[in-house]
């Protein structure tokens, strides 16, 4: 499994995503994580960025709604209770587990 993080320069939510991914992957097999800084809309379209930060698992954004356009904007992730600038650790564990299965 390959994880790719797409973020605009100085994205304030990128460190939060890094922290939550680290917690979600604790005790799991080694996983390759690549970070890409996205600076323009053309890159966002080519890489599949749906707001910053975007997590791709094997090239797919598990949090993107069908038809969601690419974007350089800040991104919000929602769970049953709140919205945050990064998926929760539980949300990350869920999509990572689903990808492993």
Short mmCIF file of C-alpha atoms in Angstrom, two decimals:
data_model
loop_
_atom_site.label_atom_id
_atom_site.label_comp_id
_atom_site.label_asym_id
_atom_site.label_seq_id
_atom_site.Cartn_x
_atom_site.Cartn_y
_atom_site.Cartn_z
CA UNK A 1 0.00 0.00 0.00
CA UNK A 2 1.29 3.43 -0.95
CA UNK A 3 0.09 6.62 0.74
CA UNK A 4 0.46 9.98 -0.95
CA UNK A 5 -0.24 13.26 0.78
CA UNK A 6 -0.96 16.30 -1.37
CA UNK A 7 -0.82 19.71 0.30
CA UNK A 8 -0.38 23.35 -0.61
CA UNK A 9 2.71 25.12 0.74
CA UNK A 10 2.42 25.88 4.47
CA UNK A 11 -0.90 24.04 4.77
CA UNK A 12 -1.85 24.43 8.45
CA UNK A 13 -3.56 21.01 8.48
CA UNK A 14 -0.70 18.97 6.97
CA UNK A 15 1.03 18.49 10.37
CA UNK A 16 -2.28 17.31 11.87
CA UNK A 17 -2.70 14.76 9.06
CA UNK A 18 0.89 13.59 9.56
CA UNK A 19 0.26 13.10 13.28
CA UNK A 20 -2.99 11.20 12.73
CA UNK A 21 -1.51 8.97 10.03
CA UNK A 22 1.38 8.13 12.35
CA UNK A 23 -1.11 7.08 15.05
CA UNK A 24 -3.30 5.17 12.58
CA UNK A 25 -0.31 3.21 11.26
CA UNK A 26 1.13 2.37 14.69
CA UNK A 27 1.70 -1.37 14.90
CA UNK A 28 0.91 -1.89 11.21
CA UNK A 29 3.28 -3.17 8.50
CA UNK A 30 5.65 -0.58 7.06
CA UNK A 31 3.87 1.73 4.65
CA UNK A 32 5.45 4.03 2.09
CA UNK A 33 4.32 7.65 2.51
CA UNK A 34 5.13 10.32 -0.06
CA UNK A 35 4.45 14.02 0.42
CA UNK A 36 3.86 16.33 -2.57
CA UNK A 37 3.62 20.09 -2.41
CA UNK A 38 1.00 21.28 -4.90
CA UNK A 39 1.35 24.87 -6.07
CA UNK A 40 -1.13 25.28 -8.92
CA UNK A 41 -4.45 24.05 -10.25
CA UNK A 42 -2.82 22.07 -13.08
CA UNK A 43 -0.88 20.00 -10.54
CA UNK A 44 -4.01 19.57 -8.42
CA UNK A 45 -5.89 18.22 -11.43
CA UNK A 46 -3.07 15.92 -12.54
CA UNK A 47 -2.51 14.48 -9.04
CA UNK A 48 -6.17 14.27 -7.97
CA UNK A 49 -6.09 16.80 -5.13
CA UNK A 50 -9.51 17.61 -3.67
CA UNK A 51 -8.34 20.30 -1.26
CA UNK A 52 -5.40 20.54 1.09
CA UNK A 53 -4.44 18.17 2.53
CA UNK A 54 -5.55 15.23 0.39
CA UNK A 55 -4.69 11.62 1.22
CA UNK A 56 -4.39 9.17 -1.66
CA UNK A 57 -4.23 5.45 -0.96
CA UNK A 58 -2.76 3.66 -3.96
CA UNK A 59 -3.70 6.72 -6.03
CA UNK A 60 -7.33 6.96 -4.83
CA UNK A 61 -8.82 9.57 -2.49
CA UNK A 62 -11.03 7.53 -0.14
CA UNK A 63 -12.65 10.67 1.28
CA UNK A 64 -13.66 12.36 -1.99
CA UNK A 65 -17.34 12.51 -2.82
CA UNK A 66 -18.28 11.24 -6.29
CA UNK A 67 -17.75 14.03 -8.79
CA UNK A 68 -15.90 16.23 -6.30
CA UNK A 69 -13.77 18.68 -8.30
CA UNK A 70 -10.05 19.10 -7.82
CA UNK A 71 -9.06 22.12 -5.76
CA UNK A 72 -6.22 24.02 -4.12
CA UNK A 73 -8.55 25.17 -1.32
CA UNK A 74 -8.44 24.13 2.31
CA UNK A 75 -10.28 20.89 2.92
CA UNK A 76 -12.58 19.85 5.73
CA UNK A 77 -13.17 16.26 6.77
CA UNK A 78 -16.40 15.48 8.61
CA UNK A 79 -17.24 12.67 10.95
CA UNK A 80 -20.44 12.09 12.90
CA UNK A 81 -19.66 14.84 15.40
CA UNK A 82 -17.28 17.45 13.99
CA UNK A 83 -15.39 18.83 11.04
CA UNK A 84 -11.60 19.01 11.00
CA UNK A 85 -8.77 19.85 8.65
CA UNK A 86 -7.72 16.20 8.56
CA UNK A 87 -9.51 12.85 8.85
CA UNK A 88 -9.74 11.51 12.38
CA UNK A 89 -7.42 8.70 13.43
CA UNK A 90 -10.43 6.35 13.46
CA UNK A 91 -11.42 7.39 9.93
CA UNK A 92 -7.87 6.78 8.76
CA UNK A 93 -7.73 3.36 10.42
CA UNK A 94 -11.00 2.48 8.70
CA UNK A 95 -9.90 3.38 5.17
CA UNK A 96 -6.48 1.79 5.67
CA UNK A 97 -8.05 -1.44 6.93
CA UNK A 98 -10.52 -1.49 4.04
CA UNK A 99 -7.64 -1.10 1.58
CA UNK A 100 -5.73 -3.99 3.18
CA UNK A 101 -8.74 -6.27 2.84
#
